[in-house]
């Protein structure tokens, strides 16, 4: 560590490289924290966790006892001695909204998310068929939306500048977009043939929404137009990840320059002579029902039923979705206990073989990725497993919960992992803290029986 700091001071290591190296080192040393503890007030299973995206300071949780809580994870509310001079920072809830609240939910809260650009608002979705928007400062409900069934998952785009939409996945076949600005439904997205268990906004476009349903389908929507524009098919695959755009353009430039220097003609399709119609124009008319030429994509009407529209991404319900930070890849988990990595540009399964993991089948799970998207954290029954995104190999297993784990959230600011499960506990996984020897004194060499 000190050698890396000296290299950074001497200018041998670039700032970004140094930052990534330190972050990776901290992530590799994650363990159950012995100096930080989140005191859970929930009396039911923890279903949702999220740290705010603006300050990285407040943790929001939602539980099956219809309660939602907010914790300050940067400043402890209390300290407790753990022997040998060590102190455990206790983080108790600053806000707790439960059934006793006049506007509280009546049944389990399945999703709790922050308003992306401000900690003044947060959103909860519940099995009581309601989505509610809360004012953090006054702990009062601002808006509520009546849904047609149980709410499984809610999401808001972290990039949005032109809309304030909450995407809601419910046990109904339609995805609904709730507008905070107007307090009404913006519109609905139809295409799934069963309930929608998970929704996720793109990290590269504020208009693109990804949904996963109980019908095993993963659909991509552009909310500005009707119908989905992509349905992922597990049978359509490619080997590995694509080379970066810059590398591909460099290779193409080199090959083109070589071809020109040798005087070779660039490969291209020969132009076929076009038959003129009787009118004298050169427009080529294709008869109805003719199959389009290979390589040309036929645009299907959003309501048209086709084999492509019935494609599935998993053999069973899609229970979890997570898009990488660059917006180029999608990770999905299903009730078939499979984790898949998808190339979003081509819409193909990359065939990364994630090691065997048992996943929950009856409820959605919340996935998390590390800051550089090289690791994905997946709740696997009573443990959380970290997989290498590009190879599928299991990196480490976090064991600490006594019952099933439902959700996890990785805080990129502190390189900490938060997990919640059916045992009603919120566990903190932190990098190992180094013990400094600056305060060491000769008293440490004394025997136990010395006065």
PDB file of C-alpha atoms in Angstrom, residues 16-186:
ATOM      1  CA  UNK A  16      -7.417   6.845 -11.911  1.00  0.00           C
ATOM      2  CA  UNK A  17      -5.187   3.779 -11.911  1.00  0.00           C
ATOM      3  CA  UNK A  18      -4.286   4.362  -8.259  1.00  0.00           C
ATOM      4  CA  UNK A  19      -7.945   4.855  -7.316  1.00  0.00           C
ATOM      5  CA  UNK A  20      -9.054   1.677  -9.126  1.00  0.00           C
ATOM      6  CA  UNK A  21      -6.225  -0.323  -7.570  1.00  0.00           C
ATOM      7  CA  UNK A  22      -7.101   0.787  -4.030  1.00  0.00           C
ATOM      8  CA  UNK A  23     -10.833   0.181  -4.607  1.00  0.00           C
ATOM      9  CA  UNK A  24     -10.177  -3.328  -5.964  1.00  0.00           C
ATOM     10  CA  UNK A  25      -7.951  -4.095  -2.992  1.00  0.00           C
ATOM     11  CA  UNK A  26     -10.641  -2.962  -0.552  1.00  0.00           C
ATOM     12  CA  UNK A  27     -13.350  -4.984  -2.315  1.00  0.00           C
ATOM     13  CA  UNK A  28     -11.192  -8.123  -2.224  1.00  0.00           C
ATOM     14  CA  UNK A  29     -10.920  -7.742   1.581  1.00  0.00           C
ATOM     15  CA  UNK A  30     -14.644  -7.439   2.314  1.00  0.00           C
ATOM     16  CA  UNK A  31     -15.738  -9.188   5.494  1.00  0.00           C
ATOM     17  CA  UNK A  32     -18.502  -8.949   8.079  1.00  0.00           C
ATOM     18  CA  UNK A  33     -17.828  -5.606   9.733  1.00  0.00           C
ATOM     19  CA  UNK A  34     -16.601  -5.691  13.319  1.00  0.00           C
ATOM     20  CA  UNK A  35     -16.761  -1.907  13.729  1.00  0.00           C
ATOM     21  CA  UNK A  36     -20.064  -0.957  12.069  1.00  0.00           C
ATOM     22  CA  UNK A  37     -23.565  -2.223  12.866  1.00  0.00           C
ATOM     23  CA  UNK A  38     -26.958  -1.231  11.436  1.00  0.00           C
ATOM     24  CA  UNK A  39     -29.619  -1.713  14.125  1.00  0.00           C
ATOM     25  CA  UNK A  40     -32.701  -2.959  12.284  1.00  0.00           C
ATOM     26  CA  UNK A  41     -36.103  -1.887  13.701  1.00  0.00           C
ATOM     27  CA  UNK A  42     -37.955  -4.184  11.275  1.00  0.00           C
ATOM     28  CA  UNK A  43     -40.010  -7.115  12.510  1.00  0.00           C
ATOM     29  CA  UNK A  44     -40.199  -8.803   9.126  1.00  0.00           C
ATOM     30  CA  UNK A  45     -37.909  -9.825   6.297  1.00  0.00           C
ATOM     31  CA  UNK A  46     -35.878  -7.086   4.586  1.00  0.00           C
ATOM     32  CA  UNK A  47     -36.980  -6.889   0.944  1.00  0.00           C
ATOM     33  CA  UNK A  48     -35.229  -3.784  -0.376  1.00  0.00           C
ATOM     34  CA  UNK A  49     -32.083  -1.732   0.323  1.00  0.00           C
ATOM     35  CA  UNK A  50     -30.681   1.376  -1.337  1.00  0.00           C
ATOM     36  CA  UNK A  51     -28.079   4.009  -0.461  1.00  0.00           C
ATOM     37  CA  UNK A  52     -28.927   7.448  -1.841  1.00  0.00           C
ATOM     38  CA  UNK A  53     -27.224   8.347  -5.120  1.00  0.00           C
ATOM     39  CA  UNK A  54     -26.422  11.969  -4.244  1.00  0.00           C
ATOM     40  CA  UNK A  55     -24.475  11.876  -0.962  1.00  0.00           C
ATOM     41  CA  UNK A  56     -23.950   8.159  -0.445  1.00  0.00           C
ATOM     42  CA  UNK A  57     -24.922   8.737   3.171  1.00  0.00           C
ATOM     43  CA  UNK A  58     -28.468   7.523   3.820  1.00  0.00           C
ATOM     44  CA  UNK A  59     -29.562   3.900   3.637  1.00  0.00           C
ATOM     45  CA  UNK A  60     -33.252   3.224   2.885  1.00  0.00           C
ATOM     46  CA  UNK A  61     -34.819  -0.143   3.726  1.00  0.00           C
ATOM     47  CA  UNK A  62     -38.241  -1.699   3.185  1.00  0.00           C
ATOM     48  CA  UNK A  63     -39.560  -4.769   5.011  1.00  0.00           C
ATOM     49  CA  UNK A  64     -42.432  -7.238   4.992  1.00  0.00           C
ATOM     50  CA  UNK A  65     -43.878  -5.817   8.232  1.00  0.00           C
ATOM     51  CA  UNK A  66     -44.987  -2.818   6.106  1.00  0.00           C
ATOM     52  CA  UNK A  67     -42.249  -0.574   7.535  1.00  0.00           C
ATOM     53  CA  UNK A  68     -39.625   1.608   5.847  1.00  0.00           C
ATOM     54  CA  UNK A  69     -36.576   3.047   7.617  1.00  0.00           C
ATOM     55  CA  UNK A  70     -33.771   5.516   6.905  1.00  0.00           C
ATOM     56  CA  UNK A  71     -30.276   5.186   8.440  1.00  0.00           C
ATOM     57  CA  UNK A  72     -27.312   7.556   8.450  1.00  0.00           C
ATOM     58  CA  UNK A  73     -24.430   5.214   7.566  1.00  0.00           C
ATOM     59  CA  UNK A  74     -21.760   7.940   7.773  1.00  0.00           C
ATOM     60  CA  UNK A  75     -22.459   9.152  11.312  1.00  0.00           C
ATOM     61  CA  UNK A  76     -23.190   6.719  14.126  1.00  0.00           C
ATOM     62  CA  UNK A  77     -25.950   7.388  16.622  1.00  0.00           C
ATOM     63  CA  UNK A  78     -24.173   5.454  19.372  1.00  0.00           C
ATOM     64  CA  UNK A  79     -20.995   3.529  20.183  1.00  0.00           C
ATOM     65  CA  UNK A  80     -20.617   0.269  21.999  1.00  0.00           C
ATOM     66  CA  UNK A  81     -17.452  -1.194  23.498  1.00  0.00           C
ATOM     67  CA  UNK A  82     -16.270  -4.505  22.068  1.00  0.00           C
ATOM     68  CA  UNK A  83     -13.329  -5.142  24.367  1.00  0.00           C
ATOM     69  CA  UNK A  84      -9.638  -4.238  24.067  1.00  0.00           C
ATOM     70  CA  UNK A  85     -10.544  -0.601  23.420  1.00  0.00           C
ATOM     71  CA  UNK A  86     -12.428  -1.329  20.177  1.00  0.00           C
ATOM     72  CA  UNK A  87     -15.711   0.457  19.553  1.00  0.00           C
ATOM     73  CA  UNK A  88     -18.621  -0.649  17.381  1.00  0.00           C
ATOM     74  CA  UNK A  89     -20.494   2.193  15.689  1.00  0.00           C
ATOM     75  CA  UNK A  90     -24.243   1.682  16.042  1.00  0.00           C
ATOM     76  CA  UNK A  91     -26.418   3.151  13.294  1.00  0.00           C
ATOM     77  CA  UNK A  92     -30.031   3.378  14.427  1.00  0.00           C
ATOM     78  CA  UNK A  93     -32.913   4.456  12.212  1.00  0.00           C
ATOM     79  CA  UNK A  94     -33.527   8.197  11.873  1.00  0.00           C
ATOM     80  CA  UNK A  95     -36.977   7.637  10.343  1.00  0.00           C
ATOM     81  CA  UNK A  96     -39.284   4.658  10.713  1.00  0.00           C
ATOM     82  CA  UNK A  97     -42.676   4.561   8.977  1.00  0.00           C
ATOM     83  CA  UNK A  98     -44.835   1.545   9.821  1.00  0.00           C
ATOM     84  CA  UNK A  99     -48.475   0.449   9.988  1.00  0.00           C
ATOM     85  CA  UNK A 100     -49.143   2.833  12.865  1.00  0.00           C
ATOM     86  CA  UNK A 101     -48.541   5.802  10.562  1.00  0.00           C
ATOM     87  CA  UNK A 102     -51.820   7.276   9.358  1.00  0.00           C
ATOM     88  CA  UNK A 103     -50.766   6.845   5.712  1.00  0.00           C
ATOM     89  CA  UNK A 104     -48.603   3.769   6.179  1.00  0.00           C
ATOM     90  CA  UNK A 105     -48.815   0.636   4.064  1.00  0.00           C
ATOM     91  CA  UNK A 106     -51.066  -2.187   5.237  1.00  0.00           C
ATOM     92  CA  UNK A 107     -49.066  -5.075   3.824  1.00  0.00           C
ATOM     93  CA  UNK A 108     -45.430  -5.922   3.037  1.00  0.00           C
ATOM     94  CA  UNK A 109     -43.220  -3.304   1.396  1.00  0.00           C
ATOM     95  CA  UNK A 110     -41.534  -4.980  -1.550  1.00  0.00           C
ATOM     96  CA  UNK A 111     -39.572  -2.004  -2.895  1.00  0.00           C
ATOM     97  CA  UNK A 112     -38.106   1.177  -1.397  1.00  0.00           C
ATOM     98  CA  UNK A 113     -36.079   3.588  -3.544  1.00  0.00           C
ATOM     99  CA  UNK A 114     -34.689   7.110  -3.241  1.00  0.00           C
ATOM    100  CA  UNK A 115     -35.606   9.963  -5.549  1.00  0.00           C
ATOM    101  CA  UNK A 116     -32.459   9.951  -7.737  1.00  0.00           C
ATOM    102  CA  UNK A 117     -31.385  13.588  -7.440  1.00  0.00           C
ATOM    103  CA  UNK A 118     -32.446  14.479  -3.908  1.00  0.00           C
ATOM    104  CA  UNK A 119     -32.832  12.777  -0.526  1.00  0.00           C
ATOM    105  CA  UNK A 120     -35.936  14.867   0.190  1.00  0.00           C
ATOM    106  CA  UNK A 121     -38.210  12.207  -1.355  1.00  0.00           C
ATOM    107  CA  UNK A 122     -38.386   8.427  -1.383  1.00  0.00           C
ATOM    108  CA  UNK A 123     -40.792   5.925  -2.934  1.00  0.00           C
ATOM    109  CA  UNK A 124     -42.252   2.705  -1.527  1.00  0.00           C
ATOM    110  CA  UNK A 125     -44.210  -0.038  -3.269  1.00  0.00           C
ATOM    111  CA  UNK A 126     -46.278  -2.586  -1.385  1.00  0.00           C
ATOM    112  CA  UNK A 127     -48.396  -5.717  -1.628  1.00  0.00           C
ATOM    113  CA  UNK A 128     -51.368  -3.547  -0.604  1.00  0.00           C
ATOM    114  CA  UNK A 129     -51.498  -2.399  -4.285  1.00  0.00           C
ATOM    115  CA  UNK A 130     -50.168   1.100  -3.552  1.00  0.00           C
ATOM    116  CA  UNK A 131     -47.077   3.065  -4.517  1.00  0.00           C
ATOM    117  CA  UNK A 132     -46.471   5.993  -2.169  1.00  0.00           C
ATOM    118  CA  UNK A 133     -44.134   8.971  -2.426  1.00  0.00           C
ATOM    119  CA  UNK A 134     -42.896  10.309   0.933  1.00  0.00           C
ATOM    120  CA  UNK A 135     -41.400  13.594   2.093  1.00  0.00           C
ATOM    121  CA  UNK A 136     -38.292  12.641   4.068  1.00  0.00           C
ATOM    122  CA  UNK A 137     -38.250  15.737   6.282  1.00  0.00           C
ATOM    123  CA  UNK A 138     -41.897  15.669   7.364  1.00  0.00           C
ATOM    124  CA  UNK A 139     -42.340  11.860   7.014  1.00  0.00           C
ATOM    125  CA  UNK A 140     -45.675  12.562   5.325  1.00  0.00           C
ATOM    126  CA  UNK A 141     -47.078  10.992   2.193  1.00  0.00           C
ATOM    127  CA  UNK A 142     -47.062  13.346  -0.787  1.00  0.00           C
ATOM    128  CA  UNK A 143     -48.609  11.238  -3.574  1.00  0.00           C
ATOM    129  CA  UNK A 144     -50.015   7.739  -3.836  1.00  0.00           C
ATOM    130  CA  UNK A 145     -50.799   5.609  -6.892  1.00  0.00           C
ATOM    131  CA  UNK A 146     -53.383   2.805  -6.858  1.00  0.00           C
ATOM    132  CA  UNK A 147     -52.056  -0.203  -8.790  1.00  0.00           C
ATOM    133  CA  UNK A 148     -54.075  -3.152 -10.164  1.00  0.00           C
ATOM    134  CA  UNK A 149     -52.217  -5.743  -8.054  1.00  0.00           C
ATOM    135  CA  UNK A 150     -49.296  -6.432  -5.749  1.00  0.00           C
ATOM    136  CA  UNK A 151     -46.284  -4.218  -6.430  1.00  0.00           C
ATOM    137  CA  UNK A 152     -43.132  -6.285  -6.931  1.00  0.00           C
ATOM    138  CA  UNK A 153     -40.581  -3.626  -7.887  1.00  0.00           C
ATOM    139  CA  UNK A 154     -40.300   0.106  -8.569  1.00  0.00           C
ATOM    140  CA  UNK A 155     -37.517   2.050 -10.288  1.00  0.00           C
ATOM    141  CA  UNK A 156     -36.597   5.614 -11.275  1.00  0.00           C
ATOM    142  CA  UNK A 157     -34.036   6.617 -13.872  1.00  0.00           C
ATOM    143  CA  UNK A 158     -30.828   8.118 -12.393  1.00  0.00           C
ATOM    144  CA  UNK A 159     -30.243   9.968 -15.695  1.00  0.00           C
ATOM    145  CA  UNK A 160     -33.675  11.513 -16.166  1.00  0.00           C
ATOM    146  CA  UNK A 161     -33.783  15.239 -16.843  1.00  0.00           C
ATOM    147  CA  UNK A 162     -36.979  15.345 -18.925  1.00  0.00           C
ATOM    148  CA  UNK A 163     -39.330  13.210 -16.841  1.00  0.00           C
ATOM    149  CA  UNK A 164     -40.108  12.137 -13.264  1.00  0.00           C
ATOM    150  CA  UNK A 165     -41.486   8.665 -13.936  1.00  0.00           C
ATOM    151  CA  UNK A 166     -41.680   5.696 -11.578  1.00  0.00           C
ATOM    152  CA  UNK A 167     -41.703   2.385 -13.439  1.00  0.00           C
ATOM    153  CA  UNK A 168     -43.759  -0.204 -11.576  1.00  0.00           C
ATOM    154  CA  UNK A 169     -43.734  -3.970 -12.001  1.00  0.00           C
ATOM    155  CA  UNK A 170     -46.829  -5.627 -10.532  1.00  0.00           C
ATOM    156  CA  UNK A 171     -48.673  -8.921 -10.731  1.00  0.00           C
ATOM    157  CA  UNK A 172     -50.580  -7.388 -13.652  1.00  0.00           C
ATOM    158  CA  UNK A 173     -49.243  -8.017 -17.195  1.00  0.00           C
ATOM    159  CA  UNK A 174     -48.824  -4.307 -17.919  1.00  0.00           C
ATOM    160  CA  UNK A 175     -45.935  -2.104 -16.791  1.00  0.00           C
ATOM    161  CA  UNK A 176     -47.183   1.229 -15.506  1.00  0.00           C
ATOM    162  CA  UNK A 177     -45.326   4.539 -15.519  1.00  0.00           C
ATOM    163  CA  UNK A 178     -46.363   6.849 -12.672  1.00  0.00           C
ATOM    164  CA  UNK A 179     -45.641  10.561 -13.101  1.00  0.00           C
ATOM    165  CA  UNK A 180     -44.698  12.336  -9.873  1.00  0.00           C
ATOM    166  CA  UNK A 181     -45.114  15.756 -11.512  1.00  0.00           C
ATOM    167  CA  UNK A 182     -48.784  15.228 -12.395  1.00  0.00           C
ATOM    168  CA  UNK A 183     -49.713  12.564  -9.839  1.00  0.00           C
ATOM    169  CA  UNK A 184     -51.213  10.379 -12.560  1.00  0.00           C
ATOM    170  CA  UNK A 185     -50.223   7.461 -14.804  1.00  0.00           C
ATOM    171  CA  UNK A 186     -48.243   8.591 -17.836  1.00  0.00           C
TER     172      UNK A 186
END
